[in-house]
PDB file of C-alpha atoms and ligand atoms in Angstrom:
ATOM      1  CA  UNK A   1      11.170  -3.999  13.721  1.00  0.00           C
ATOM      2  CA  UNK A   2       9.086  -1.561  11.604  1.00  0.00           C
ATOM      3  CA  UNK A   3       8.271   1.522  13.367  1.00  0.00           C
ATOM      4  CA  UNK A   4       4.954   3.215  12.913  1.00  0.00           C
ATOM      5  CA  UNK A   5       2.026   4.703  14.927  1.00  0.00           C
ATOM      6  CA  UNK A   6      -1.846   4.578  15.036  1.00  0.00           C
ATOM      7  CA  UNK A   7      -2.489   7.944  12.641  1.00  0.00           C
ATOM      8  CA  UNK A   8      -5.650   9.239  12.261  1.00  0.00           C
ATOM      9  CA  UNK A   9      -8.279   8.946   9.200  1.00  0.00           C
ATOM     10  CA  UNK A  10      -9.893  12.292   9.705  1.00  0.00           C
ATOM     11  CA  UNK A  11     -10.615  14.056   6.196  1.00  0.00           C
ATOM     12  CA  UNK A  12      -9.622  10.684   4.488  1.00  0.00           C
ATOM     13  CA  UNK A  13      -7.826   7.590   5.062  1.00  0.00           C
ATOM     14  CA  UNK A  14      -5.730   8.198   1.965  1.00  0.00           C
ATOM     15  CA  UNK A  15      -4.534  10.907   4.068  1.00  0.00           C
ATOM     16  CA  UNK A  16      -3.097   8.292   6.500  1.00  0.00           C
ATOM     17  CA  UNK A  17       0.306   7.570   4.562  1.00  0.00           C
ATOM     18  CA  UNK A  18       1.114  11.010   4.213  1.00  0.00           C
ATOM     19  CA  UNK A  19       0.817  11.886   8.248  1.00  0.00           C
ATOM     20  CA  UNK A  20       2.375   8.440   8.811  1.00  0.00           C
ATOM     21  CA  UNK A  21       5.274   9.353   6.399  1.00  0.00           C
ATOM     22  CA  UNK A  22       5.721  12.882   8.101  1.00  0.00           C
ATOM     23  CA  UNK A  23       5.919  11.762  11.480  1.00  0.00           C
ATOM     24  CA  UNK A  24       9.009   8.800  10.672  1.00  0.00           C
ATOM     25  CA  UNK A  25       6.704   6.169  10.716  1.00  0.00           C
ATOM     26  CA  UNK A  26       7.823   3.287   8.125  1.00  0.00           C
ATOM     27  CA  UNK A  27       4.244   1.261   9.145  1.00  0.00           C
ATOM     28  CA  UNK A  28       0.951   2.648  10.402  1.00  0.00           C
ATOM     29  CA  UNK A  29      -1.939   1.825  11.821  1.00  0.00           C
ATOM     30  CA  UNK A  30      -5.406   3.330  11.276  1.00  0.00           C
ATOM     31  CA  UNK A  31      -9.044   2.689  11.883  1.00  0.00           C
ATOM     32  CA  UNK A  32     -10.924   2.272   8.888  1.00  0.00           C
ATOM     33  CA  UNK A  33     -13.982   3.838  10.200  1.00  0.00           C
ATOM     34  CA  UNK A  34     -15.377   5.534  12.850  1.00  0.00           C
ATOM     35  CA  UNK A  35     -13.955   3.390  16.211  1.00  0.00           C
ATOM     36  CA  UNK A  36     -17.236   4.349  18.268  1.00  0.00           C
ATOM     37  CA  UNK A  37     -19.930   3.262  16.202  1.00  0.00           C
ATOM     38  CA  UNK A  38     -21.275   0.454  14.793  1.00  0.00           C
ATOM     39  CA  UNK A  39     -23.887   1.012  12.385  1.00  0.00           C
ATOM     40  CA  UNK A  40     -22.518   0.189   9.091  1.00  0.00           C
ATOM     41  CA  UNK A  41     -21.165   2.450   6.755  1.00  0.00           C
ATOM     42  CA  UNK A  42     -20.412   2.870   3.325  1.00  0.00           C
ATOM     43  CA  UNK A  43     -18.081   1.045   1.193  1.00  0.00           C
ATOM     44  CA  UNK A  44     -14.418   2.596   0.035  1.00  0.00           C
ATOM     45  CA  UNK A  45     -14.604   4.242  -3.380  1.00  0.00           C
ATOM     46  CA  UNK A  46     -12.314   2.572  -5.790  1.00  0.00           C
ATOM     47  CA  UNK A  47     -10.476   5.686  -6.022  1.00  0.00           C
ATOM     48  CA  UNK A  48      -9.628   6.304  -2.319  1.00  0.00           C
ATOM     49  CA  UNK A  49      -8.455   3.068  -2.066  1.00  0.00           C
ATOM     50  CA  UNK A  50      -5.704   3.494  -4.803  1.00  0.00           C
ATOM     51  CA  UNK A  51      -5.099   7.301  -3.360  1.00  0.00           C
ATOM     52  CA  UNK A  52      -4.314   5.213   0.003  1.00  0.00           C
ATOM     53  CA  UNK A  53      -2.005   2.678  -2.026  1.00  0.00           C
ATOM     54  CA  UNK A  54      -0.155   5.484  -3.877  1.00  0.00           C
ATOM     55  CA  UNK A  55       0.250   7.229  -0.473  1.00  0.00           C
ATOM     56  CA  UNK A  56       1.579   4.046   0.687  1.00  0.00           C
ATOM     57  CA  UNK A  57       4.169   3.734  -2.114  1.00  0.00           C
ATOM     58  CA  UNK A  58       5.500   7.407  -2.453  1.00  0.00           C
ATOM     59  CA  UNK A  59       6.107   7.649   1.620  1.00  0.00           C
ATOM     60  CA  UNK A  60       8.217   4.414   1.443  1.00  0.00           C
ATOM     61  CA  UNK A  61       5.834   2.574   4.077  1.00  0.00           C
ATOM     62  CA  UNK A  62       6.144  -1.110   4.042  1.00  0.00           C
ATOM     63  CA  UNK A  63       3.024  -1.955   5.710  1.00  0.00           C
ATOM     64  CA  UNK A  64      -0.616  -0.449   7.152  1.00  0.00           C
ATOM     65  CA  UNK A  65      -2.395  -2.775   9.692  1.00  0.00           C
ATOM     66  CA  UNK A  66      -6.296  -1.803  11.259  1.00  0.00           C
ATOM     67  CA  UNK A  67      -6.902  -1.517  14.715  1.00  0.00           C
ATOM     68  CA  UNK A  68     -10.861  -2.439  14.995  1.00  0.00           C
ATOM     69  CA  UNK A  69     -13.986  -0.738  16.019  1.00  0.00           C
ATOM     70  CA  UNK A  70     -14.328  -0.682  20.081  1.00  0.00           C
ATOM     71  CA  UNK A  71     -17.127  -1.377  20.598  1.00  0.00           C
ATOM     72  CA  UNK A  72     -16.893  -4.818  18.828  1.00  0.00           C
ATOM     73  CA  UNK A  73     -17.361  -7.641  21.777  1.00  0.00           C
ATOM     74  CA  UNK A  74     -17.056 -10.774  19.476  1.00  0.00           C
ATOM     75  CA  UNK A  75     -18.315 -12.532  23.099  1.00  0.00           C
ATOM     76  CA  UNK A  76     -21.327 -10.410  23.977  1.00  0.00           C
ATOM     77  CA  UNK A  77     -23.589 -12.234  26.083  1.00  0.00           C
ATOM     78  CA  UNK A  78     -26.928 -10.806  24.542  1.00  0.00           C
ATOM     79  CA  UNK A  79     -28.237 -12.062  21.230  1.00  0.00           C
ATOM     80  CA  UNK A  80     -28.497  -8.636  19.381  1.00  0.00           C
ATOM     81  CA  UNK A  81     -24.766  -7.420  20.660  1.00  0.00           C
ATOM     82  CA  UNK A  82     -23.115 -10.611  18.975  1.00  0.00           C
ATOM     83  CA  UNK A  83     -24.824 -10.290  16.043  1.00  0.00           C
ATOM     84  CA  UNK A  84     -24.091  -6.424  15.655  1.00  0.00           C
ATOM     85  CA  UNK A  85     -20.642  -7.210  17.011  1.00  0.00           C
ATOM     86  CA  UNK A  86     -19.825 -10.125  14.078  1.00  0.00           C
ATOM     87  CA  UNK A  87     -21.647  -8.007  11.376  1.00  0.00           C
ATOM     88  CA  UNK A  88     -18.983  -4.783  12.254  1.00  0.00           C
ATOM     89  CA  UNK A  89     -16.832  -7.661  12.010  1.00  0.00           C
ATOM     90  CA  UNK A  90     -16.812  -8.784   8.834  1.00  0.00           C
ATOM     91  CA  UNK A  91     -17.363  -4.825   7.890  1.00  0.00           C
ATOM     92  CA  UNK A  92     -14.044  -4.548   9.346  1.00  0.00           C
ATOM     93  CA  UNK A  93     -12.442  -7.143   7.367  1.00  0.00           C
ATOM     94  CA  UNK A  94     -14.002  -6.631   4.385  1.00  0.00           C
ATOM     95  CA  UNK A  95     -12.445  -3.238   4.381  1.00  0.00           C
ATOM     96  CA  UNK A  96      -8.859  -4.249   4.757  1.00  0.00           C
ATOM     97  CA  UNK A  97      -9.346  -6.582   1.964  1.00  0.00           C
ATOM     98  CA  UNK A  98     -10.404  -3.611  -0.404  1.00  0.00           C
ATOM     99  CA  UNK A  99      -7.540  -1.577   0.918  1.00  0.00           C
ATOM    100  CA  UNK A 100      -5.204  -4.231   0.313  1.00  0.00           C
ATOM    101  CA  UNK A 101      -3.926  -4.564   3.976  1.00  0.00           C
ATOM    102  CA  UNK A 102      -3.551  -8.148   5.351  1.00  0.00           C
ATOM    103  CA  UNK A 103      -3.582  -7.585   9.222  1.00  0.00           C
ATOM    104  CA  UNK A 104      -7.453  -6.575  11.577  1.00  0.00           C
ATOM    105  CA  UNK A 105      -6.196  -6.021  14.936  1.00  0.00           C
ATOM    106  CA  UNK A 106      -8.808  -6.676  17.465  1.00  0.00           C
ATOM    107  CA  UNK A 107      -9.246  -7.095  21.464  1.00  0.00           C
ATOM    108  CA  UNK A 108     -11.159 -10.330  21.453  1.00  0.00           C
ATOM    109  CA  UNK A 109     -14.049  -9.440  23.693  1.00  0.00           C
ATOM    110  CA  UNK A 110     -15.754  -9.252  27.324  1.00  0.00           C
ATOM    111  CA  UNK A 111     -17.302 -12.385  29.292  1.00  0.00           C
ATOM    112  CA  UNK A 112     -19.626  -9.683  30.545  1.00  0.00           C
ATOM    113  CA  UNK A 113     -20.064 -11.595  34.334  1.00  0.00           C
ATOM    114  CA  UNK A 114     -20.928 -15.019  32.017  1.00  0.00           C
ATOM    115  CA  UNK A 115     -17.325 -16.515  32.628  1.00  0.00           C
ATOM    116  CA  UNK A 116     -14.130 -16.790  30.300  1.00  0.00           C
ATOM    117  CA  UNK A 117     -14.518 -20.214  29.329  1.00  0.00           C
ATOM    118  CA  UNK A 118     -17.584 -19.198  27.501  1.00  0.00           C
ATOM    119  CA  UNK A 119     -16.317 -15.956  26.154  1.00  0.00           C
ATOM    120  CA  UNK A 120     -13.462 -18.099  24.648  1.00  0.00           C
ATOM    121  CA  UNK A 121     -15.481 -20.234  23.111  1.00  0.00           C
ATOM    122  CA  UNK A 122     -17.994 -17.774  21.442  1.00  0.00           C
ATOM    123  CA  UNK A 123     -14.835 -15.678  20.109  1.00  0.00           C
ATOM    124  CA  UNK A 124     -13.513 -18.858  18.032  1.00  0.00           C
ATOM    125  CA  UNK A 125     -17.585 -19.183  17.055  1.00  0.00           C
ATOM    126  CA  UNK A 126     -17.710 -15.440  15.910  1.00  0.00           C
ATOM    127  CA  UNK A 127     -14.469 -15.694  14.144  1.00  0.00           C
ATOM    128  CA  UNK A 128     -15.437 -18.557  12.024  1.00  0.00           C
ATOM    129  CA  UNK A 129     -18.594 -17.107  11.158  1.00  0.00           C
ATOM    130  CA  UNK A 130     -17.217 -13.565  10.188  1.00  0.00           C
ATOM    131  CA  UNK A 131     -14.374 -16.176   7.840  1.00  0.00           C
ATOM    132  CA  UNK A 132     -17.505 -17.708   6.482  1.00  0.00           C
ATOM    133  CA  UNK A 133     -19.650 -14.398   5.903  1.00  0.00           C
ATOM    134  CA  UNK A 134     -16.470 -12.218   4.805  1.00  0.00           C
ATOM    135  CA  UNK A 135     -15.112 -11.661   1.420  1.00  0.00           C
ATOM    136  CA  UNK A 136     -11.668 -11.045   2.651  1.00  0.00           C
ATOM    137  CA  UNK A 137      -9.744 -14.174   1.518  1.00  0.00           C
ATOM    138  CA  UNK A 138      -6.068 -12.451   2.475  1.00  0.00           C
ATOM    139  CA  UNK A 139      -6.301 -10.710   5.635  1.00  0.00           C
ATOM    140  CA  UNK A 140      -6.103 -12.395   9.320  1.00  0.00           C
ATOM    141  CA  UNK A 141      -7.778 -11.407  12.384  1.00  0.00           C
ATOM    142  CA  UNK A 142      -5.173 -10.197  14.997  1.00  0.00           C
ATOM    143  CA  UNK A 143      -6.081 -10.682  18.501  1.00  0.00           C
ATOM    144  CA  UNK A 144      -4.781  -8.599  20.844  1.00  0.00           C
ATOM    145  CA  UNK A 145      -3.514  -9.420  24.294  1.00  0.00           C
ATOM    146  CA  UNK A 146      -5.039  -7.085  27.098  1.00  0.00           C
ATOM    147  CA  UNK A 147      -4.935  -6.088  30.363  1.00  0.00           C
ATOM    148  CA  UNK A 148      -7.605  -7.670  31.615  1.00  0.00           C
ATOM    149  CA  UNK A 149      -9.395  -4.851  33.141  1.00  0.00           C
ATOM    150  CA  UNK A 150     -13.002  -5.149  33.910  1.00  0.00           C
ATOM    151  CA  UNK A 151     -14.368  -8.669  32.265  1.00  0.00           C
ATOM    152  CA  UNK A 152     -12.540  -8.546  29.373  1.00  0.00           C
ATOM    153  CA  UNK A 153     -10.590 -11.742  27.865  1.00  0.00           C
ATOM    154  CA  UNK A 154      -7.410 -12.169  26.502  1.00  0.00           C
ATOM    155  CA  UNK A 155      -5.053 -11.406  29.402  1.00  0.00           C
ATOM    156  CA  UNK A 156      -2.624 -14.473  28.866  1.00  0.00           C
ATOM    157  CA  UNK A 157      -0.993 -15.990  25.772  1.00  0.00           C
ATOM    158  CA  UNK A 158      -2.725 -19.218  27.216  1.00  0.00           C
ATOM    159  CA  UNK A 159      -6.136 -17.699  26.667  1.00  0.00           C
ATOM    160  CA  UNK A 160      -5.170 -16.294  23.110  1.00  0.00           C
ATOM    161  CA  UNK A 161      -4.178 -20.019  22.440  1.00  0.00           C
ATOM    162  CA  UNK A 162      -7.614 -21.355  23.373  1.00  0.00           C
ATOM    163  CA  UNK A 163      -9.039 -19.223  20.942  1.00  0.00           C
ATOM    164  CA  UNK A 164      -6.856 -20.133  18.157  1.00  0.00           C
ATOM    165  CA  UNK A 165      -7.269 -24.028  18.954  1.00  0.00           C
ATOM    166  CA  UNK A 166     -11.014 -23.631  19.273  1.00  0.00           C
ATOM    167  CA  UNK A 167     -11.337 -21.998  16.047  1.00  0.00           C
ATOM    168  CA  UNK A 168     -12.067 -24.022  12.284  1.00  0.00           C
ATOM    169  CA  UNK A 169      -9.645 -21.207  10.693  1.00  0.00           C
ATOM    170  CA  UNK A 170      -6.782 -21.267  12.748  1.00  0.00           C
ATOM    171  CA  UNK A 171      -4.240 -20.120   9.579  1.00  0.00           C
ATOM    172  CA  UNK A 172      -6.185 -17.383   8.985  1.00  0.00           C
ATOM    173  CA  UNK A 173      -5.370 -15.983  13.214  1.00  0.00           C
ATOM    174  CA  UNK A 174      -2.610 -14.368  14.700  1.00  0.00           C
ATOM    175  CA  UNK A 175      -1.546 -12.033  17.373  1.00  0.00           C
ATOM    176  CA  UNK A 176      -0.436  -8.349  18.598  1.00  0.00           C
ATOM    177  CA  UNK A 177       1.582  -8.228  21.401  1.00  0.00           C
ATOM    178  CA  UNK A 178       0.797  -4.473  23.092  1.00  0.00           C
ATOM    179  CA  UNK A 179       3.734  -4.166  25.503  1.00  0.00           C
ATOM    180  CA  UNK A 180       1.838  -1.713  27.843  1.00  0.00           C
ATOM    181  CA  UNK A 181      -1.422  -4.815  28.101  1.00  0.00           C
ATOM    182  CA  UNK A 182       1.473  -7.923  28.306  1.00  0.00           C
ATOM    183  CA  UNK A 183       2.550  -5.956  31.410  1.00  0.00           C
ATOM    184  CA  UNK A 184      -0.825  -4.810  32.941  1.00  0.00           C
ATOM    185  CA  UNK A 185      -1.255  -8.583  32.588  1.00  0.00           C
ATOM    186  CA  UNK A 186       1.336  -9.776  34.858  1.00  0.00           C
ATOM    187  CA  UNK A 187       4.300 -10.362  32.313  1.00  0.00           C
ATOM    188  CA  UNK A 188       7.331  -9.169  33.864  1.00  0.00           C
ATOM    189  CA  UNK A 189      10.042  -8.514  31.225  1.00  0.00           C
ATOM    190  CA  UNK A 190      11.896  -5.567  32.289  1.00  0.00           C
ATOM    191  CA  UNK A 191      15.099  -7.853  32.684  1.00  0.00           C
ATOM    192  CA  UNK A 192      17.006  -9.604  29.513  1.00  0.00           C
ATOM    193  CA  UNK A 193      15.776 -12.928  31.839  1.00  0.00           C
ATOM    194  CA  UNK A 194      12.439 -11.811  31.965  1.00  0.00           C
ATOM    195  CA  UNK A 195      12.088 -10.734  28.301  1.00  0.00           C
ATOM    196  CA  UNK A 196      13.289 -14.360  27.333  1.00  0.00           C
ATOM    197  CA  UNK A 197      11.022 -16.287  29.697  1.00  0.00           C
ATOM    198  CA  UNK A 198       7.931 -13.527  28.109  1.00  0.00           C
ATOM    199  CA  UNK A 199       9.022 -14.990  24.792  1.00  0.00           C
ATOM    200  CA  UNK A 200       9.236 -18.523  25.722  1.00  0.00           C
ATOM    201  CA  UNK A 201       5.936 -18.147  26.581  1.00  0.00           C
ATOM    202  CA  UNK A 202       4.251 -16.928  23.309  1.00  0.00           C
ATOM    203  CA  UNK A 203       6.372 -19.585  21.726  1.00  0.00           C
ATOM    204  CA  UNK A 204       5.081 -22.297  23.673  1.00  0.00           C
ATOM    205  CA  UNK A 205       1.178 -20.980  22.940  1.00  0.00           C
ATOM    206  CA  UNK A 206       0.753 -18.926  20.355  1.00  0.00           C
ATOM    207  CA  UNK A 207       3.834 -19.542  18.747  1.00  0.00           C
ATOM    208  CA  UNK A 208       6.288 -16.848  17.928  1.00  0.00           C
ATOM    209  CA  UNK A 209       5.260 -16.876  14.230  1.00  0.00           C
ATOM    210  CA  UNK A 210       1.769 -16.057  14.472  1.00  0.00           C
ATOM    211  CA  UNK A 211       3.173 -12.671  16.147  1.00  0.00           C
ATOM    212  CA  UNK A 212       2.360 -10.183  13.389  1.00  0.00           C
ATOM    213  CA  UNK A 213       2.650  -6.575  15.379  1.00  0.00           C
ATOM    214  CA  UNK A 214       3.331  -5.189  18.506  1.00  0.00           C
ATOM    215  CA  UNK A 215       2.028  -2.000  20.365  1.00  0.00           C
ATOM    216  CA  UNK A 216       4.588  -0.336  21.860  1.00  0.00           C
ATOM    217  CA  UNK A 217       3.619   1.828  24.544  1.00  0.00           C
ATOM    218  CA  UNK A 218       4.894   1.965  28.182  1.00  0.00           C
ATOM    219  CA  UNK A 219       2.323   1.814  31.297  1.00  0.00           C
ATOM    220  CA  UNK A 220       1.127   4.621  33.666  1.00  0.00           C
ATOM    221  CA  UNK A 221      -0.379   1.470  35.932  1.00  0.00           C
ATOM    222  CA  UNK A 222       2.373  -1.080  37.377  1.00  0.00           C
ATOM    223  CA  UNK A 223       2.724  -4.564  37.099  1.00  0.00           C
ATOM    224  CA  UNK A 224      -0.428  -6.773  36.942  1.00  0.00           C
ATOM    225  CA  UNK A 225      -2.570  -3.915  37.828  1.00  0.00           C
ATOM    226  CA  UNK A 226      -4.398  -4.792  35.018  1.00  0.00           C
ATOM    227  CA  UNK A 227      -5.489  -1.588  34.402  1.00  0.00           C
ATOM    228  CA  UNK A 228      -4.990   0.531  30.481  1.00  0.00           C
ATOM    229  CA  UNK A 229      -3.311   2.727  30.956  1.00  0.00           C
ATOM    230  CA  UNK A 230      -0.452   4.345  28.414  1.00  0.00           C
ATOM    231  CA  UNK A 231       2.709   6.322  28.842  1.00  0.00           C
ATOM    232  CA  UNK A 232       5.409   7.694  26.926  1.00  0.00           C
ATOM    233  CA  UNK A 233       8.389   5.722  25.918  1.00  0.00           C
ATOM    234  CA  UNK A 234      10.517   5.411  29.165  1.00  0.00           C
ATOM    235  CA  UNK A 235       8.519   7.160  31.004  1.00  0.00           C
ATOM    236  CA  UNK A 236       5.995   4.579  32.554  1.00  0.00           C
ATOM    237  CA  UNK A 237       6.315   1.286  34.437  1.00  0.00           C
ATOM    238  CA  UNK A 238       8.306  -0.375  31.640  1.00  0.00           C
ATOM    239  CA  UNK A 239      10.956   1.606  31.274  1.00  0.00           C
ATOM    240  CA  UNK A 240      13.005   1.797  28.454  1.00  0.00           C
ATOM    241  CA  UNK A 241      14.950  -1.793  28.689  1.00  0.00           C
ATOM    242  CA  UNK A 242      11.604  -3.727  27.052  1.00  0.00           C
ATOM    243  CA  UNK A 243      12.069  -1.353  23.907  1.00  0.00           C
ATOM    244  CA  UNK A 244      15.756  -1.895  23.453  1.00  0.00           C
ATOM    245  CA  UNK A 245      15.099  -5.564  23.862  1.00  0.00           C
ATOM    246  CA  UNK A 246      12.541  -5.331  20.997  1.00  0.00           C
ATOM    247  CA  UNK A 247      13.874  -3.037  18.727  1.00  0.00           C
ATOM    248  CA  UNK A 248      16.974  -4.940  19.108  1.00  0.00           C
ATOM    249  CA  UNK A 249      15.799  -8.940  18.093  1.00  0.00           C
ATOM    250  CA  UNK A 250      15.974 -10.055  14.975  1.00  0.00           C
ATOM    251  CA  UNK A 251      13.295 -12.276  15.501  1.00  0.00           C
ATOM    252  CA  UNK A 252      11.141  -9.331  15.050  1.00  0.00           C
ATOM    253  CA  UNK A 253      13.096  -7.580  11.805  1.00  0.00           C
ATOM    254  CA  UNK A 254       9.674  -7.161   9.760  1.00  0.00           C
ATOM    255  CA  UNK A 255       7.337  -7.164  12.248  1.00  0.00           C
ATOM    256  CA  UNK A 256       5.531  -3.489  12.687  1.00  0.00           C
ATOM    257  CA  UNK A 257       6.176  -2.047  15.735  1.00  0.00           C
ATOM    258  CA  UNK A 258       3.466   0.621  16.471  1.00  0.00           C
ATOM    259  CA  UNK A 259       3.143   3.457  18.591  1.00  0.00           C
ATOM    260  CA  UNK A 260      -0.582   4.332  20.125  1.00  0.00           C
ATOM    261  CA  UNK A 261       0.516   7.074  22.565  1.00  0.00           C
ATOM    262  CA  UNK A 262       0.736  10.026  22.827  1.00  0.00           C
ATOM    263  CA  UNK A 263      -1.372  10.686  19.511  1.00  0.00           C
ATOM    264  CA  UNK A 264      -0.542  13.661  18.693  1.00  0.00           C
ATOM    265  CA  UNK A 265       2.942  14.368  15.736  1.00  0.00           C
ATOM    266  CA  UNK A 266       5.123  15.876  18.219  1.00  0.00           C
ATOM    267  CA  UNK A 267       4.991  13.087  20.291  1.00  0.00           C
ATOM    268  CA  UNK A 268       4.938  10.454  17.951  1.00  0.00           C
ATOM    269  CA  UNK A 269       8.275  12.564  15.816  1.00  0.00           C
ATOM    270  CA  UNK A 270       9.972  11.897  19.368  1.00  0.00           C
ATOM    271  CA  UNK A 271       9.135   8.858  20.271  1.00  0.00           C
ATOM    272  CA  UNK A 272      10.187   7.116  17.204  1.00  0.00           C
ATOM    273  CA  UNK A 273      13.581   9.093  17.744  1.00  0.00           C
ATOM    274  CA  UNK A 274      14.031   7.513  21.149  1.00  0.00           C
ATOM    275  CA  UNK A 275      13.109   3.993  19.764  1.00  0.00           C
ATOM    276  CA  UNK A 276      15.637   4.426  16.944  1.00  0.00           C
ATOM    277  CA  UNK A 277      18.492   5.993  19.092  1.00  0.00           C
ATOM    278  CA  UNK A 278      18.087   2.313  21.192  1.00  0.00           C
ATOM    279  CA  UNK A 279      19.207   0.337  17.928  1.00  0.00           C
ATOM    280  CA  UNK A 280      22.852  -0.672  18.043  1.00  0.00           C
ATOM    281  CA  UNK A 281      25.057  -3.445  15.997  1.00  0.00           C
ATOM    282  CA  UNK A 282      26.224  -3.273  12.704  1.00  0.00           C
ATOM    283  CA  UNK A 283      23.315  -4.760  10.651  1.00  0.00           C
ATOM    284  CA  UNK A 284      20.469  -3.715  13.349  1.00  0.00           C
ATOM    285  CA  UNK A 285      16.850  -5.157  12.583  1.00  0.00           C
ATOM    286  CA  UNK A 286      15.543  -1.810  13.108  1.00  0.00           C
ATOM    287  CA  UNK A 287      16.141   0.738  10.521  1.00  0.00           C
ATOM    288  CA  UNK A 288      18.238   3.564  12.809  1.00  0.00           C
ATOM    289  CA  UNK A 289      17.122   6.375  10.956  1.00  0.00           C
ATOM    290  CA  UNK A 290      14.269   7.652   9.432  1.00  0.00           C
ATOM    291  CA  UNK A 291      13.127   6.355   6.367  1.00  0.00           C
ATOM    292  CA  UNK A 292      13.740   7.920   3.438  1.00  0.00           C
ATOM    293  CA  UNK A 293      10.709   8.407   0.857  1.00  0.00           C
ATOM    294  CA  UNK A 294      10.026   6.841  -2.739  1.00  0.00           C
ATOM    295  CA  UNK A 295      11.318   3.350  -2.510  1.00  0.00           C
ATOM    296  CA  UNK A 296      10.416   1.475  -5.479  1.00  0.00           C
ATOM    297  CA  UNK A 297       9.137  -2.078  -5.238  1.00  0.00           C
ATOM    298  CA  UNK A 298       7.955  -2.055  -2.206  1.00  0.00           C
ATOM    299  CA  UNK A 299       4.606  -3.206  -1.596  1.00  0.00           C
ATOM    300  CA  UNK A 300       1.713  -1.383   0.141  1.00  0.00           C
ATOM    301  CA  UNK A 301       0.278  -4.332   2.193  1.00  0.00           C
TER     302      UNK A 301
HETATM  303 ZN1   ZN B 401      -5.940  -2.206  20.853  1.00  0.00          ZN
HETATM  304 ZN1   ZN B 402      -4.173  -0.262  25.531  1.00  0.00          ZN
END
């Protein structure tokens, strides 16, 4: 696994690599706009995008995914929030595109009291459209599992599926697994039994392969409360067994693994610490230690 966390854009996203790099993070994640509004903004200037590439390069970080706006419900139920919600978007992937990262993390919407076989229907519709209106030919749209709190969609790997299969672009979709949502959900994989059987069901829907990132944070709320609610590493709900599991399978060797809690460097410096002291073996497919800067040939995407 890749270890990163969600850093912050403030000042400038070509800042982004640089607190990534300083915290031990060899991925990141980062909005690439403001996550609570949805008017549209202005486009990257060339040369912030290549500040954010050469940031990439010289802090020896393999890979930047975006976590979408919030307030994007790609299943509103009212005519002008779907059409804001699919113009933000194709904003959104439009931007990775020009950054040069491959992965838009979203949570795939709300039924908003209309029902979840509709929602999952309109998601697939708003995804094709936003492939259709998008100039973004290399990046996927990542849906992301949730709890399932309030009316929002999502909650099972079954329901992720649906979307997928009802979509006209179903290469250009894959998924995030956030381990804090999968439990929320109901997924139970605290055991080396349970962690299997969580597995065999992502193979069996999504597929393992279309799993391009994982959120890795623990859960104040326990299992199937459905609730969002993150903790520290260990210190939640989870425990600490899901994140040796993880960091330990080599099914997962180049797939980010990102940290969204607590937010702040300290915490993040730490955490990463604790993920890497749970990597054992000789030829572990999680880099132990902390990545060391300036290594050439390695893309920024
Ligand atoms: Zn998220
Ligand atoms: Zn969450």
């Amino acid at each position: 696994m890749r270890l990163g966390a969600h850093v912050s854009i403030s000042e400038s996203i070509a800042l982004a690599p640089v607190r990534g790099r300083s915290v031990g993070c060899e991925t990141i994640q980062i909005f690439s706009r403001s996550p609570r509004m949805l008017r549209k903004t202005k486009p990257i200037p060339p040369e912030q995008t290549k500040a954010f590439q050469d940031n990439m390069a010289k802090g020896g970080l393999v890979r930047a995914v975006i976590h979408a706006n919030y307030l994007i419900n790609l299943s509103s139920s009212t005519k002008n929030g779907l059409r804001y919600s699919r113009v933000a978007f194709v904003e959104e992937l439009d931007r990775a595109q020009v950054l040069g990262i491959r992965d838009v993390i979203f949570h795939p919407g709300a039924h908003m009291g209309k029902g979840e076989a509709r929602a999952l229907k309109t998601i697939a519709e708003s995804l094709d459209w936003a492939f259709d209106h998008a100039v973004a030919p290399d990046v996927a749209a990542v849906l992301e599992n949730t709890a399932g709190q309030g009316t929002v969609v999502g909650h099972s790997f079954a329901q992720l599926a649906e979307i997928i299969k009802g979509s006209s672009h179903p290469e250009r979709l894959a998924v995030c697994i956030d381990t804090c949502h999968t439990f929320a959900a109901g997924y139970d994989f605290r055991t080396p039994d349970g962690y299997e059987a969580l597995l065999r069901n992502v193979g069996e829907t999504v597929g393992l392969s279309r799993v391009r990132a994982f959120h890795l944070n623990d859960s104040k709320g326990e299992l199937a409360c459905h609730a969002d609610r993150h903790e520290d590493i260990g210190k939640g709900k989870l425990g600490k067994d899901p994140f040796r599991f993880l960091v330990n399978d080599e099914r997962f060797r180049d797939t980010p693994g990102i940290l969204e809690f607590p937010g702040t460097d300290g915490g993040y410096r730490r955490e990463l610490k604790l993920l890497r002291s749970f990597v054992t073996g000789p030829n572990p497919p999680t880099s132990p230690e902390r990545p060391r800067g300036k290594r050439a040939g390695r893309g920024t995407a």
